[in-house]
Amino acid sequence: QVQRALLALTIPLEMLQAVKGRMLQDMCKGLSRQTHAQANMRMLPTYICSTPDGTEKGDLLVVELCQTHVRTLWMTLLGDGNRSPQATNKIFDMPGDIMKGTGEALFDFIAQCVRQFLAGISRPQHRLPLGFVFPFSCRQTQLDKAELISWSKGFSCSDVEGKDVVQLLQSAINKQELSHVDVVALMNDTVGTMMTCSTVEKPCEVALVIGEQRPFRVTGWWVLGGCLLQCSPPLLPTDKGTNSCFMAEAQQVEMVEETSGRMCVNTEWGCFGDDGSLSDIMTPYDQRVDQESSNPGQKRFEKLVGSLYLGEIVRHVLTSLAAEKALFVGSSVTVLGTKGVLKTQQVLEIIDNEEGMAKARKALEDVGLRPSERDCCRVQQICRVVVSRAAALCAAGLAAILSHMCQSRGLEQLVVNVAVDGELFRGHTRFGEILQSVTGLLAPECMATFLPSVDGTGRGAAMVTAVALRLAAHRREVDQLLAPLRLSRADLERVQALMRREMDLGLGRESHANASVRMLPTYVRGTPDGTERGEFLALDLGGTNFRVLVVRVAQDGIRMASEIYVIPTAVMQGTGEALFDHIIECIMDFQLKQDLMEQVLPLGFTFSFPCQQLGLDKAVLLSWTKGFSASGCVGQDVVQLLREAAQRKQHLALKVVAVVNDTVGTMMSCGYDDPKCEIGLIVGTGTNACYMEEMQNVGTVEGEQGRMCINMEWGAFGDNGCLDDIFTDFDRLVDEKTINAGKQRFEKLISGMYLGEIVRHILLALVEKQLLFCGKPCPKLQTKDIFKTKFLSTIEIDGLALRQVRAILQDLELQASFEDSVLVREVCQTVSLRAAHLCAAGLAAVVEKMRENRGLARLAVTVGVDGTLYKMHPHFSQHLQQMLQDLAPNCTVTFLQSEDGSGKGAALVAAVACRGAEP
Ligand code: ADP
Ligand code: MG
């Protein structure tokens, strides 16, 4: 019979796995917005988003409301890694009637405790932040805003449920003329425990509390974990339940808007199983414990694990076995019918290996039983199995938390510190040992180190308060620094209007010379109509790569072959002759490889620099951009330069028929698939756009009929100073270090060549202001271009575990904390969002002009887009499109990504030209 009871109380490993799985499910249910309301485990957000980093500094006050008393604590942090915080505390007994009186009386009492406590500490009256430990379930919406959901633990004060308890406390404190005391944080006791154990070297990200937390056992000064505490004598009973909390990925906490970083979640796991999901492991003994409790049917997990109930479970097992005559034969067992005769403390003593038997005998004799040696032995076995079961279930719960953390962080292995508190951990190694080993079995991918809490919640509450202050100050400074990069809707409308003005200036015959947007005619008068045919050579110069291509345009589509050639920086920035000689050599190499030496194919030349075009095959270079500076080219016809180089190289079979800007190429190649495509956009190394303008508006070219594609050269927008007020110090720093300082100012806010640099300068400023990397100097970050624009793409991917951000930063020899990573991501987001929005403002000016040109109420148009930044960045295109729709609501704009627009487009322009040339 005893064996049967023991067996019933033993949970096999597979069942524990199942319990873990159910706990995981319930956690997700509590975290999800849709199912949160029905969840047993409430997974309450705490708005605590960070653990201490050791820079916390200043005087702090904590008030802790406990079952029978109020504790006040003063702590001074020195910003020295929290190594030697000074603390002093005082405990006030609470009159019994307060728990059931009015809410006002309760909060007045707490405020009076604060006043009395402060009266005993003579300090100047500067602003004093206060952290409030309030161990009841609250619906928290900010760190300092929390509505009480419902009272428990014997409290039932009127007029508090549904109210903001921070507000209630603050009002009561103000009534005591303590208005310099500022309630800045409210927290649950479990969270306090997690924070208490957290140190700079060992941040704790999980806390378990099982049973009574009881820090104060001695009078006088006590050094706890480097923290000097003045302690008061009484042994204070506190909560006997169980709970846990952990740092969840903010993104998973759907009840909260925040999506970056982490937030501590209070699981309220005591309620796990209230929907019956633990019924298959509940024994008849547990059923009886539950029925006799003050809240039958509720807190099922707590009743299996919590220390309030272990003694009771054992009592019911003994009662039952005695009734079956398997125990205490011959002695009266009526005493076992009394609730609470067996204390959890006694159970814990009985399981001790050495003194357990003696303790068992004493405990049983104390209640009037006359146990035999065998009875004592069996009672010990029963106590052990009950404690082991509690530890194993607790392990299943912890394993669920750890696996959840590991998974949501995208880790293969999680290394984590777990703060533990409560009487089951103190001195009773058996519980701790089982917890640890079973957790290891159930979550083998996680390595947890258990740190026993040394000061309950008080110190942790002070830490939370300190961290909250640090974060608030930090946030203010970061916001201040980033504010100039955050453009308002009104700013963007202004940019749009300015772009429109510059466009008009650029098109006008007289005003053209003064416009920063040059609006260059391209002599491309139409997009492809699908009848183009033939075989063409194409060159693509002006991007990251120089390429030579052969393009075959046939009825069944376009086929291409291409080769990438490197243009060494020395050639880019050497003489024009050397540059064009190099280009011809590459063409010859390509023709050799493709076996095209014998043919004279028409060649389209994608040349992506601003040119004054005088015809389709005549283009005078106006200025170099994007890192090119070859001498003797500006002011020359690049087709001529190419032809001269061909002569020098004796390459006589070259027939250049068209010079094409890459924007035009992009528009043409997309136009081949979509006739609505009348805009080309590039967001790659640089940025630029072109579109189909009415000939009558093009003052710089003769003729009024039809349309012509205009290469806007919008990268230079703002070079006349019209955007000066949106440039930030960071933009100026970036601009100064370029080879074309003062030029291409719009481009330098948007394109791939510069975004990484902007981010780098912001990061340097943040370090300088001690807001990042603890202010440690970062020599590598001083290097120009070390922060690549492609990092922005990686860093900003949604849901990407921040360890990837850390890995990128690590490569730059930057030691990033979790919060550093969050901040770096925010900087990247700010910079890329601004770029996308500015691009949208520019495009809005274009589409609105086209709509007006055509006298339409609505315009439907397609934009052909190319450029790695546009294509690879996870949010750029979406942000661009959303803002464009917002700024130009009367236009329906579709975006079509071009595939190799530069190559294909050049060939198509050549084809369109040849089509025109042939009769
Ligand atoms: P180009 O404009 O020179 O023809 P691309 O369109 O390929 O060439 O753009 C190259 C630019 O794209 C580079 O300057 C680089 O900064 C940027 N870039 C490269 N990879 C990425 C990426 N994954 N995300 C965002 N930008 C990128
Ligand atoms: Mg390109």
Coordinates of C-alpha atoms in Angstrom, one line a residue, residues 170-519:
Q170 CA 1.8 58.9 -4.9
S171 CA -1.2 60.8 -3.7
A172 CA -0.9 59.4 -0.2
I173 CA 2.8 60.3 -0.2
N174 CA 2.0 63.8 -1.3
K175 CA -0.5 64.1 1.5
Q176 CA 2.4 63.5 3.9
E177 CA 4.1 66.5 2.4
L178 CA 6.8 64.3 0.8
S179 CA 6.2 65.4 -2.7
H180 CA 9.9 65.1 -3.5
V181 CA 9.4 61.4 -3.2
D182 CA 8.6 60.2 -6.7
V183 CA 7.1 56.7 -7.3
V184 CA 8.9 55.7 -10.4
A185 CA 8.5 51.9 -10.5
L186 CA 6.2 49.2 -9.4
M187 CA 7.1 45.6 -9.3
N188 CA 6.1 42.2 -8.3
D189 CA 8.2 40.4 -5.6
T190 CA 9.4 37.8 -8.1
V191 CA 10.9 40.5 -10.3
G192 CA 12.6 42.0 -7.3
T193 CA 14.3 38.6 -6.7
M194 CA 15.6 38.4 -10.2
M195 CA 17.0 41.8 -9.9
T196 CA 18.5 41.2 -6.5
C197 CA 20.6 38.4 -7.9
S198 CA 21.7 40.2 -11.0
T199 CA 25.2 41.6 -11.0
V200 CA 27.1 43.1 -13.9
E201 CA 29.2 40.0 -14.4
K202 CA 26.2 37.7 -13.9
P203 CA 23.0 39.2 -15.1
C204 CA 20.0 37.1 -13.9
E205 CA 17.3 36.6 -16.5
V206 CA 15.0 34.2 -14.7
A207 CA 13.8 34.0 -11.2
L208 CA 11.9 31.3 -9.2
V209 CA 10.3 31.9 -5.9
I210 CA 9.0 28.9 -4.1
G211 CA 7.7 29.5 -0.7
E212 CA 8.5 32.0 1.9
Q213 CA 11.1 34.6 1.2
R214 CA 12.7 35.5 4.5
P215 CA 15.7 37.6 4.4
F216 CA 16.0 38.8 8.0
R217 CA 17.1 36.5 10.6
V218 CA 19.5 38.6 12.7
T219 CA 19.7 42.0 14.3
G220 CA 22.3 44.5 13.4
W221 CA 24.4 44.9 10.3
W222 CA 24.7 42.1 7.9
V223 CA 26.7 42.0 4.8
L224 CA 24.8 40.3 2.1
G225 CA 26.4 39.8 -1.3
G226 CA 28.5 42.9 -0.8
C227 CA 25.5 44.8 0.4
L228 CA 25.5 46.2 3.9
L229 CA 22.0 45.9 5.3
Q230 CA 20.8 47.0 8.7
C231 CA 18.3 44.4 9.7
S232 CA 15.5 44.2 12.1
P233 CA 14.8 41.3 14.3
P234 CA 11.5 39.7 13.6
L235 CA 11.1 36.6 11.5
L236 CA 8.6 37.7 9.0
P237 CA 6.3 35.4 7.2
T238 CA 5.7 36.5 3.6
D239 CA 4.1 34.8 0.7
K240 CA 4.1 31.1 0.6
G241 CA 3.1 30.6 -3.0
T242 CA 5.3 30.1 -6.1
N243 CA 5.9 32.2 -9.0
S244 CA 8.5 32.9 -11.7
C245 CA 9.6 35.6 -14.1
F246 CA 12.0 35.8 -17.0
M247 CA 13.4 38.2 -19.6
A248 CA 11.3 37.6 -22.7
E249 CA 11.9 39.0 -26.2
A250 CA 9.8 42.1 -26.3
Q251 CA 8.5 41.1 -29.7
Q252 CA 6.8 38.0 -28.1
V253 CA 5.1 40.0 -25.4
E254 CA 2.2 41.0 -27.7
M255 CA 0.3 42.9 -25.0
V256 CA 3.0 45.5 -25.3
E257 CA 3.7 47.7 -28.3
E258 CA 7.5 47.5 -27.9
T259 CA 9.1 45.2 -30.3
S260 CA 12.8 45.8 -29.7
G261 CA 14.7 44.4 -26.8
R262 CA 13.5 42.4 -23.9
M263 CA 11.0 42.7 -21.1
C264 CA 10.6 40.9 -17.9
V265 CA 7.4 38.9 -17.8
N266 CA 5.8 37.7 -14.6
T267 CA 4.4 34.3 -15.5
E268 CA 2.0 33.9 -12.5
W269 CA 2.7 30.2 -13.0
G270 CA 0.9 29.2 -9.8
C271 CA -2.3 29.2 -11.8
F272 CA -0.9 26.7 -14.4
G273 CA -3.3 23.7 -14.5
D274 CA -6.4 25.6 -13.5
D275 CA -8.0 24.5 -16.7
G276 CA -7.6 20.9 -15.8
S277 CA -4.4 20.4 -17.7
L278 CA -2.7 18.8 -14.7
S279 CA -5.5 16.5 -13.7
D280 CA -3.7 13.4 -15.0
I281 CA -0.9 13.9 -12.4
M282 CA -3.1 15.0 -9.5
T283 CA -3.5 12.3 -6.9
P284 CA -6.4 11.8 -4.5
Y285 CA -4.2 13.4 -1.9
D286 CA -3.9 16.5 -4.0
Q287 CA -7.6 16.6 -4.6
R288 CA -8.2 16.6 -0.9
V289 CA -5.6 19.4 -0.3
D290 CA -7.3 21.4 -2.9
Q291 CA -10.8 20.8 -1.5
E292 CA -9.7 21.9 2.0
S293 CA -7.9 25.0 0.7
S294 CA -9.4 28.5 0.7
N295 CA -9.5 28.6 -3.1
P296 CA -10.5 25.2 -4.4
G297 CA -9.9 24.6 -8.1
Q298 CA -7.4 27.5 -8.3
K299 CA -3.6 27.6 -8.3
R300 CA -3.3 24.0 -9.1
F301 CA 0.4 24.2 -9.9
E302 CA 1.1 26.1 -6.7
K303 CA -0.7 23.4 -4.7
L304 CA 1.7 20.8 -6.1
V305 CA 4.9 22.8 -5.7
G306 CA 4.4 25.6 -3.2
S307 CA 5.7 25.2 0.3
L308 CA 2.3 26.0 1.9
Y309 CA 1.0 22.7 0.7
L310 CA 3.8 20.1 1.0
G311 CA 3.0 19.4 4.7
E312 CA -0.7 19.1 3.8
I313 CA 0.0 16.6 1.0
V314 CA 2.0 14.5 3.3
R315 CA -0.7 14.7 6.0
H316 CA -3.3 13.4 3.5
V317 CA -1.0 10.5 2.4
L318 CA -0.5 9.5 6.0
T319 CA -4.2 9.8 6.8
S320 CA -5.0 7.6 3.9
L321 CA -2.4 4.9 4.7
A322 CA -3.4 4.9 8.4
A323 CA -7.0 4.3 7.4
E324 CA -5.8 1.3 5.3
K325 CA -3.8 0.1 8.4
A326 CA -0.6 0.5 6.6
L327 CA 0.8 2.9 9.1
F328 CA 0.6 3.7 12.8
V329 CA -1.1 0.4 13.6
G330 CA -2.5 0.6 17.1
S331 CA -2.3 4.3 17.7
S332 CA -5.1 6.9 17.4
V333 CA -4.7 8.9 14.2
T334 CA -7.5 11.4 14.6
V335 CA -5.0 14.1 15.0
L336 CA -4.1 13.7 11.4
G337 CA -7.5 15.0 10.5
T338 CA -6.5 18.5 11.6
K339 CA -5.4 20.9 8.9
G340 CA -1.9 22.2 9.3
V341 CA -0.6 19.7 11.9
L342 CA 2.3 18.9 9.7
K343 CA 4.4 21.9 8.7
T344 CA 6.3 22.1 5.5
Q345 CA 9.3 23.0 7.6
Q346 CA 9.0 19.6 9.3
V347 CA 8.7 17.8 6.0
L348 CA 11.9 19.4 4.9
E349 CA 13.7 18.4 8.1
I350 CA 12.5 14.8 7.8
I351 CA 14.0 14.3 4.4
D352 CA 17.5 15.0 5.8
N353 CA 19.8 12.0 5.3
E354 CA 21.4 12.1 8.8
E355 CA 18.9 13.5 11.2
G356 CA 15.8 12.9 9.2
M357 CA 14.7 9.7 11.0
A358 CA 15.0 11.4 14.4
K359 CA 13.2 14.4 13.1
A360 CA 10.4 12.2 11.8
R361 CA 10.0 10.5 15.1
K362 CA 9.9 13.9 16.9
A363 CA 7.5 15.4 14.5
L364 CA 5.1 12.5 14.8
E365 CA 5.4 12.2 18.5
D366 CA 4.9 15.9 18.9
V367 CA 1.4 15.6 17.4
G368 CA 0.6 12.6 19.7
L369 CA 1.3 9.7 17.4
R370 CA 3.4 6.7 18.5
P371 CA 5.3 5.7 15.4
S372 CA 7.3 2.5 15.1
E373 CA 10.8 2.5 13.5
R374 CA 9.2 1.3 10.3
D375 CA 6.6 4.1 10.4
C376 CA 9.3 6.7 10.7
C377 CA 11.1 5.1 7.8
R378 CA 8.0 5.2 5.6
V379 CA 7.1 8.7 6.6
Q380 CA 10.5 9.7 5.5
Q381 CA 10.1 8.0 2.2
I382 CA 6.7 9.7 1.7
C383 CA 8.2 13.1 2.5
R384 CA 11.0 12.6 0.1
V385 CA 8.7 11.6 -2.8
V386 CA 6.5 14.6 -2.1
V387 CA 9.4 17.0 -2.1
S388 CA 11.0 15.3 -5.1
R389 CA 7.8 15.6 -7.0
A390 CA 7.5 19.3 -6.2
A391 CA 11.1 19.8 -7.4
A392 CA 10.6 17.8 -10.6
L393 CA 7.4 19.8 -11.5
C394 CA 9.2 23.0 -10.8
A395 CA 12.0 21.8 -13.1
A396 CA 9.4 21.1 -15.8
G397 CA 8.2 24.7 -15.5
L398 CA 11.7 26.1 -15.5
A399 CA 12.6 23.9 -18.5
A400 CA 9.6 25.4 -20.3
I401 CA 10.8 28.9 -19.6
L402 CA 14.4 28.2 -20.6
S403 CA 13.4 26.4 -23.8
H404 CA 11.2 29.3 -24.7
M405 CA 14.0 31.8 -24.1
C406 CA 16.5 29.7 -26.1
Q407 CA 14.1 29.3 -29.0
S408 CA 12.9 32.9 -29.1
R409 CA 16.4 34.1 -29.1
G410 CA 17.3 31.9 -31.9
L411 CA 20.1 30.2 -30.0
E412 CA 21.4 26.7 -30.2
Q413 CA 22.4 26.9 -26.6
L414 CA 21.3 29.2 -23.8
V415 CA 23.5 30.0 -20.9
V416 CA 21.6 31.7 -18.2
N417 CA 21.6 32.6 -14.5
V418 CA 18.5 31.7 -12.5
A419 CA 17.8 33.5 -9.3
V420 CA 16.1 31.3 -6.7
D421 CA 14.5 32.2 -3.5
G422 CA 12.1 30.7 -1.0
E423 CA 12.4 28.3 1.9
L424 CA 12.6 25.2 -0.3
F425 CA 16.0 26.3 -1.4
R426 CA 17.5 27.2 1.9
G427 CA 19.5 24.4 3.5
H428 CA 17.5 21.7 1.7
T429 CA 19.9 20.7 -1.0
R430 CA 17.7 17.8 -2.1
F431 CA 15.1 20.1 -3.6
G432 CA 17.8 22.2 -5.4
E433 CA 19.6 19.1 -6.6
I434 CA 16.5 17.5 -8.1
L435 CA 15.5 20.8 -9.6
Q436 CA 18.8 21.2 -11.3
S437 CA 19.2 17.7 -12.6
V438 CA 15.7 17.4 -13.9
T439 CA 15.9 20.8 -15.6
G440 CA 19.0 19.5 -17.3
L441 CA 17.2 16.5 -18.5
L442 CA 14.1 18.4 -19.7
A443 CA 16.0 21.3 -21.4
P444 CA 19.4 19.9 -22.4
E445 CA 20.0 22.8 -24.7
C446 CA 20.1 25.2 -21.7
M447 CA 22.8 25.6 -19.1
A448 CA 21.3 27.2 -16.0
T449 CA 23.3 28.4 -13.1
F450 CA 21.3 28.8 -9.9
L451 CA 22.0 31.8 -7.7
P452 CA 20.3 31.9 -4.4
S453 CA 18.9 35.2 -3.5
V454 CA 20.3 36.8 -0.4
D455 CA 17.9 39.7 0.3
G456 CA 14.5 38.8 -0.9
T457 CA 13.1 41.6 -3.0
G458 CA 14.2 44.9 -1.4
R459 CA 17.6 45.3 -3.0
G460 CA 16.2 44.1 -6.3
A461 CA 13.4 46.7 -6.1
A462 CA 16.1 49.4 -5.5
M463 CA 17.9 48.1 -8.6
V464 CA 14.8 48.1 -10.7
T465 CA 14.2 51.7 -9.6
A466 CA 17.8 52.6 -10.4
V467 CA 17.7 50.9 -13.7
A468 CA 14.5 52.7 -14.6
L469 CA 16.1 56.0 -13.8
R470 CA 19.2 55.2 -15.8
L471 CA 17.1 54.1 -18.8
A472 CA 14.9 57.2 -18.6
A473 CA 17.9 59.5 -18.6
H474 CA 19.5 57.4 -21.3
R475 CA 16.4 57.5 -23.4
R476 CA 16.1 61.3 -23.1
E477 CA 19.7 61.8 -24.3
V478 CA 19.4 59.3 -27.2
D479 CA 16.1 60.9 -28.3
Q480 CA 17.8 64.3 -28.3
L481 CA 20.7 63.0 -30.4
L482 CA 18.5 61.3 -32.9
A483 CA 15.8 63.9 -33.1
P484 CA 17.3 65.8 -36.1
L485 CA 17.2 62.6 -38.1
R486 CA 13.5 62.0 -37.5
L487 CA 11.7 63.9 -40.2
S488 CA 8.1 64.8 -39.6
R489 CA 5.4 64.5 -42.2
A490 CA 5.6 68.3 -42.6
D491 CA 9.3 68.1 -43.2
L492 CA 8.7 65.6 -46.0
E493 CA 6.0 67.7 -47.6
R494 CA 8.4 70.5 -47.6
V495 CA 11.1 68.3 -49.3
Q496 CA 8.5 67.3 -51.8
A497 CA 7.6 70.9 -52.6
L498 CA 11.2 71.8 -52.9
M499 CA 11.9 68.9 -55.2
R500 CA 9.0 70.0 -57.4
R501 CA 10.4 73.6 -57.5
E502 CA 13.8 72.4 -58.5
M503 CA 12.3 70.1 -61.2
D504 CA 10.6 73.1 -62.7
L505 CA 13.7 75.2 -62.5
G506 CA 15.8 72.4 -64.1
L507 CA 13.4 72.0 -67.0
G508 CA 13.2 75.7 -67.8
R509 CA 15.4 77.1 -70.6
E510 CA 16.4 80.2 -68.5
S511 CA 16.3 78.8 -65.0
H512 CA 18.1 75.5 -65.9
A513 CA 21.6 76.7 -65.0
N514 CA 20.6 77.5 -61.4
A515 CA 18.8 74.3 -60.6
S516 CA 20.3 71.7 -58.3
V517 CA 18.2 69.0 -60.0
R518 CA 19.5 69.1 -63.6
M519 CA 16.7 67.4 -65.4

